[in-house]
Amino acid sequence: WGGTSVEDDCGVCGGDNSSCTSWTELTAEGGANQISLSWDPIGGGRGNSSRECAADVCLSIENVDTDAGTLDIYMTNNEIVGGFQFELSGMTLSSLYGGLSEEYFDLIQFDEGNGVLLGTSLSGLTIPTGSGILIQVAFSDYENGEICLEAQ
């Protein structure tokens, strides 16, 4: 989208270093255009799932394949979800498909210019508590850098 946002020291895309907490050390490793995340929790063992989260609704970027131009947005939610809006940067969005969004929402759209994704149900359906792929994303023009997800 042409922006200049970068991750701050806290790992927040476009952040100002004000949300830092010392709970983990994150490592991203790539190979064959795949991205794997692993971390060392403070006072704990080693993990490799970005799905561990204490918030009521957590999103993570999973299954990134820069050659194919695809990734999944994975969601774990402890309360029902009636919609979402967030921004993905670091590439140009091409299409959205599948996942819980396609099952429960009748309005799913994106703006390729600014990378904003939006999903909701005009008929009042909600995604029940649980976890799974929220939406699958196809993209082009990967910028060979960070792919960031920011709440709107």
PDB file of C-alpha atoms in Angstrom:
ATOM      1  CA  TRP A   1       0.000   0.000   0.000  1.00  0.00           C
ATOM      2  CA  GLY A   2       3.027   2.196  -0.052  1.00  0.00           C
ATOM      3  CA  GLY A   3       3.098   2.875   3.690  1.00  0.00           C
ATOM      4  CA  THR A   4       6.163   2.986   5.886  1.00  0.00           C
ATOM      5  CA  SER A   5       4.917   1.145   9.000  1.00  0.00           C
ATOM      6  CA  VAL A   6       7.447  -1.130  10.655  1.00  0.00           C
ATOM      7  CA  GLU A   7       7.312  -3.278  13.748  1.00  0.00           C
ATOM      8  CA  ASP A   8       8.426  -1.488  16.903  1.00  0.00           C
ATOM      9  CA  ASP A   9      10.481  -3.137  19.674  1.00  0.00           C
ATOM     10  CA  CYS A  10       7.222  -4.611  21.039  1.00  0.00           C
ATOM     11  CA  GLY A  11       6.418  -6.377  17.749  1.00  0.00           C
ATOM     12  CA  VAL A  12       3.530  -3.996  16.968  1.00  0.00           C
ATOM     13  CA  CYS A  13       3.304  -2.960  13.329  1.00  0.00           C
ATOM     14  CA  GLY A  14       3.394   0.842  13.313  1.00  0.00           C
ATOM     15  CA  GLY A  15       3.662   0.865  17.118  1.00  0.00           C
ATOM     16  CA  ASP A  16       5.391   3.360  19.388  1.00  0.00           C
ATOM     17  CA  ASN A  17       7.086   0.934  21.846  1.00  0.00           C
ATOM     18  CA  SER A  18       4.451   1.695  24.496  1.00  0.00           C
ATOM     19  CA  SER A  19       2.901  -1.784  24.623  1.00  0.00           C
ATOM     20  CA  CYS A  20       6.021  -3.813  25.450  1.00  0.00           C
ATOM     21  CA  THR A  21       5.781  -6.599  27.953  1.00  0.00           C
ATOM     22  CA  SER A  22       8.503  -9.151  28.543  1.00  0.00           C
ATOM     23  CA  TRP A  23       6.559 -12.364  28.077  1.00  0.00           C
ATOM     24  CA  THR A  24       8.368 -13.977  25.166  1.00  0.00           C
ATOM     25  CA  GLU A  25      11.255 -13.904  22.728  1.00  0.00           C
ATOM     26  CA  LEU A  26       9.926 -14.426  19.197  1.00  0.00           C
ATOM     27  CA  THR A  27      11.961 -15.905  16.361  1.00  0.00           C
ATOM     28  CA  ALA A  28      10.843 -16.050  12.728  1.00  0.00           C
ATOM     29  CA  GLU A  29      12.601 -18.481  10.402  1.00  0.00           C
ATOM     30  CA  GLY A  30      12.071 -18.869   6.676  1.00  0.00           C
ATOM     31  CA  GLY A  31      12.868 -21.492   4.140  1.00  0.00           C
ATOM     32  CA  ALA A  32      11.362 -22.367   0.759  1.00  0.00           C
ATOM     33  CA  ASN A  33       9.194 -19.227   1.085  1.00  0.00           C
ATOM     34  CA  GLN A  34       7.530 -20.490   4.251  1.00  0.00           C
ATOM     35  CA  ILE A  35       7.541 -18.605   7.537  1.00  0.00           C
ATOM     36  CA  SER A  36       7.656 -20.448  10.880  1.00  0.00           C
ATOM     37  CA  LEU A  37       7.319 -18.770  14.250  1.00  0.00           C
ATOM     38  CA  SER A  38       8.759 -20.033  17.511  1.00  0.00           C
ATOM     39  CA  TRP A  39       9.300 -18.431  20.876  1.00  0.00           C
ATOM     40  CA  ASP A  40      10.572 -18.920  24.392  1.00  0.00           C
ATOM     41  CA  PRO A  41       7.938 -17.890  26.952  1.00  0.00           C
ATOM     42  CA  ILE A  42       9.315 -16.237  30.083  1.00  0.00           C
ATOM     43  CA  GLY A  43       9.492 -18.909  32.773  1.00  0.00           C
ATOM     44  CA  GLY A  44       8.302 -21.650  30.450  1.00  0.00           C
ATOM     45  CA  GLY A  45       9.307 -24.167  27.826  1.00  0.00           C
ATOM     46  CA  ARG A  46       9.566 -23.745  24.090  1.00  0.00           C
ATOM     47  CA  GLY A  47       6.526 -23.250  21.874  1.00  0.00           C
ATOM     48  CA  ASN A  48       5.917 -22.897  18.175  1.00  0.00           C
ATOM     49  CA  SER A  49       2.297 -21.902  17.901  1.00  0.00           C
ATOM     50  CA  SER A  50       1.301 -18.282  17.603  1.00  0.00           C
ATOM     51  CA  ARG A  51      -2.164 -19.371  18.746  1.00  0.00           C
ATOM     52  CA  GLU A  52      -1.453 -18.997  22.467  1.00  0.00           C
ATOM     53  CA  CYS A  53      -3.220 -15.858  23.629  1.00  0.00           C
ATOM     54  CA  ALA A  54      -4.985 -14.686  26.782  1.00  0.00           C
ATOM     55  CA  ALA A  55      -7.349 -12.176  25.085  1.00  0.00           C
ATOM     56  CA  ASP A  56     -11.017 -12.944  24.330  1.00  0.00           C
ATOM     57  CA  VAL A  57     -10.325 -12.917  20.573  1.00  0.00           C
ATOM     58  CA  CYS A  58      -6.882 -13.576  19.080  1.00  0.00           C
ATOM     59  CA  LEU A  59      -5.784 -13.457  15.453  1.00  0.00           C
ATOM     60  CA  SER A  60      -2.582 -14.834  13.990  1.00  0.00           C
ATOM     61  CA  ILE A  61      -1.058 -15.093  10.530  1.00  0.00           C
ATOM     62  CA  GLU A  62      -0.491 -18.750   9.624  1.00  0.00           C
ATOM     63  CA  ASN A  63       0.599 -20.859   6.621  1.00  0.00           C
ATOM     64  CA  VAL A  64       2.309 -18.045   4.716  1.00  0.00           C
ATOM     65  CA  ASP A  65       3.461 -19.126   1.236  1.00  0.00           C
ATOM     66  CA  THR A  66       5.047 -16.194  -0.597  1.00  0.00           C
ATOM     67  CA  ASP A  67       5.525 -18.204  -3.818  1.00  0.00           C
ATOM     68  CA  ALA A  68       1.829 -19.104  -4.039  1.00  0.00           C
ATOM     69  CA  GLY A  69       0.786 -15.737  -2.601  1.00  0.00           C
ATOM     70  CA  THR A  70      -1.432 -17.180   0.142  1.00  0.00           C
ATOM     71  CA  LEU A  71      -1.807 -17.005   3.905  1.00  0.00           C
ATOM     72  CA  ASP A  72      -4.412 -17.844   6.536  1.00  0.00           C
ATOM     73  CA  ILE A  73      -5.736 -15.642   9.310  1.00  0.00           C
ATOM     74  CA  TYR A  74      -6.333 -17.971  12.258  1.00  0.00           C
ATOM     75  CA  MET A  75      -8.707 -16.992  15.060  1.00  0.00           C
ATOM     76  CA  THR A  76      -9.184 -18.252  18.606  1.00  0.00           C
ATOM     77  CA  ASN A  77     -12.214 -16.689  20.260  1.00  0.00           C
ATOM     78  CA  ASN A  78     -13.638 -17.118  23.770  1.00  0.00           C
ATOM     79  CA  GLU A  79     -16.704 -15.043  22.907  1.00  0.00           C
ATOM     80  CA  ILE A  80     -18.916 -14.855  19.819  1.00  0.00           C
ATOM     81  CA  VAL A  81     -17.692 -12.716  16.938  1.00  0.00           C
ATOM     82  CA  GLY A  82     -20.092 -10.624  14.859  1.00  0.00           C
ATOM     83  CA  GLY A  83     -17.529  -9.139  12.504  1.00  0.00           C
ATOM     84  CA  PHE A  84     -13.967  -8.049  11.932  1.00  0.00           C
ATOM     85  CA  GLN A  85     -11.969  -5.224  10.418  1.00  0.00           C
ATOM     86  CA  PHE A  86      -8.184  -5.165  10.237  1.00  0.00           C
ATOM     87  CA  GLU A  87      -5.368  -4.201   7.907  1.00  0.00           C
ATOM     88  CA  LEU A  88      -2.746  -6.437   6.292  1.00  0.00           C
ATOM     89  CA  SER A  89       0.353  -4.708   4.947  1.00  0.00           C
ATOM     90  CA  GLY A  90       3.473  -5.907   3.160  1.00  0.00           C
ATOM     91  CA  MET A  91       1.672  -7.078   0.027  1.00  0.00           C
ATOM     92  CA  THR A  92      -1.318  -6.322  -2.243  1.00  0.00           C
ATOM     93  CA  LEU A  93      -4.525  -8.233  -1.444  1.00  0.00           C
ATOM     94  CA  SER A  94      -6.008 -10.190  -4.379  1.00  0.00           C
ATOM     95  CA  SER A  95      -8.899 -12.169  -2.888  1.00  0.00           C
ATOM     96  CA  LEU A  96     -10.472 -13.529   0.306  1.00  0.00           C
ATOM     97  CA  TYR A  97     -12.045 -16.951   0.598  1.00  0.00           C
ATOM     98  CA  GLY A  98     -12.957 -19.830   2.898  1.00  0.00           C
ATOM     99  CA  GLY A  99     -12.748 -20.215   6.625  1.00  0.00           C
ATOM    100  CA  LEU A 100     -15.234 -19.299   9.314  1.00  0.00           C
ATOM    101  CA  SER A 101     -15.970 -15.995   7.580  1.00  0.00           C
ATOM    102  CA  GLU A 102     -17.364 -17.702   4.516  1.00  0.00           C
ATOM    103  CA  GLU A 103     -19.453 -20.007   6.710  1.00  0.00           C
ATOM    104  CA  TYR A 104     -20.993 -17.318   8.965  1.00  0.00           C
ATOM    105  CA  PHE A 105     -20.693 -13.928   7.220  1.00  0.00           C
ATOM    106  CA  ASP A 106     -22.452 -12.719   4.093  1.00  0.00           C
ATOM    107  CA  LEU A 107     -20.366  -9.563   3.680  1.00  0.00           C
ATOM    108  CA  ILE A 108     -16.629 -10.135   3.193  1.00  0.00           C
ATOM    109  CA  GLN A 109     -14.602  -7.544   1.328  1.00  0.00           C
ATOM    110  CA  PHE A 110     -11.210  -5.913   1.091  1.00  0.00           C
ATOM    111  CA  ASP A 111      -9.615  -2.766  -0.252  1.00  0.00           C
ATOM    112  CA  GLU A 112      -6.493  -3.642  -2.190  1.00  0.00           C
ATOM    113  CA  GLY A 113      -5.348  -0.010  -1.999  1.00  0.00           C
ATOM    114  CA  ASN A 114      -5.047   0.165   1.794  1.00  0.00           C
ATOM    115  CA  GLY A 115      -5.093  -3.548   2.741  1.00  0.00           C
ATOM    116  CA  VAL A 116      -8.211  -3.326   4.945  1.00  0.00           C
ATOM    117  CA  LEU A 117     -10.300  -6.502   5.321  1.00  0.00           C
ATOM    118  CA  LEU A 118     -13.886  -6.398   6.552  1.00  0.00           C
ATOM    119  CA  GLY A 119     -16.334  -9.159   7.387  1.00  0.00           C
ATOM    120  CA  THR A 120     -19.764  -9.200   9.012  1.00  0.00           C
ATOM    121  CA  SER A 121     -23.203 -10.727   8.762  1.00  0.00           C
ATOM    122  CA  LEU A 122     -26.036  -8.502   7.603  1.00  0.00           C
ATOM    123  CA  SER A 123     -28.491 -11.152   8.793  1.00  0.00           C
ATOM    124  CA  GLY A 124     -27.112 -11.209  12.356  1.00  0.00           C
ATOM    125  CA  LEU A 125     -25.134 -14.480  12.287  1.00  0.00           C
ATOM    126  CA  THR A 126     -22.117 -14.717  14.573  1.00  0.00           C
ATOM    127  CA  ILE A 127     -19.097 -17.005  14.752  1.00  0.00           C
ATOM    128  CA  PRO A 128     -19.452 -19.178  17.882  1.00  0.00           C
ATOM    129  CA  THR A 129     -16.614 -19.580  20.395  1.00  0.00           C
ATOM    130  CA  GLY A 130     -13.799 -21.843  19.259  1.00  0.00           C
ATOM    131  CA  SER A 131     -10.845 -21.678  16.916  1.00  0.00           C
ATOM    132  CA  GLY A 132     -10.097 -22.124  13.246  1.00  0.00           C
ATOM    133  CA  ILE A 133      -9.178 -20.333  10.059  1.00  0.00           C
ATOM    134  CA  LEU A 134     -11.068 -17.034   9.982  1.00  0.00           C
ATOM    135  CA  ILE A 135     -10.250 -16.222   6.359  1.00  0.00           C
ATOM    136  CA  GLN A 136      -7.805 -17.288   3.671  1.00  0.00           C
ATOM    137  CA  VAL A 137      -6.032 -14.514   1.784  1.00  0.00           C
ATOM    138  CA  ALA A 138      -4.510 -14.481  -1.693  1.00  0.00           C
ATOM    139  CA  PHE A 139      -1.980 -11.732  -2.388  1.00  0.00           C
ATOM    140  CA  SER A 140       0.506 -10.415  -4.922  1.00  0.00           C
ATOM    141  CA  ASP A 141       3.341  -7.901  -4.889  1.00  0.00           C
ATOM    142  CA  TYR A 142       4.917  -9.298  -1.717  1.00  0.00           C
ATOM    143  CA  GLU A 143       7.436  -6.671  -0.595  1.00  0.00           C
ATOM    144  CA  ASN A 144      10.029  -9.172   0.762  1.00  0.00           C
ATOM    145  CA  GLY A 145       9.679  -7.822   4.277  1.00  0.00           C
ATOM    146  CA  GLU A 146       7.275  -7.993   7.192  1.00  0.00           C
ATOM    147  CA  ILE A 147       3.647  -8.942   6.721  1.00  0.00           C
ATOM    148  CA  CYS A 148       1.790  -7.014   9.411  1.00  0.00           C
ATOM    149  CA  LEU A 149      -1.733  -7.366  10.776  1.00  0.00           C
ATOM    150  CA  GLU A 150      -3.120  -4.245  12.484  1.00  0.00           C
ATOM    151  CA  ALA A 151      -6.478  -3.813  14.191  1.00  0.00           C
ATOM    152  CA  GLN A 152      -8.668  -1.029  12.826  1.00  0.00           C
TER     153      GLN A 152
END
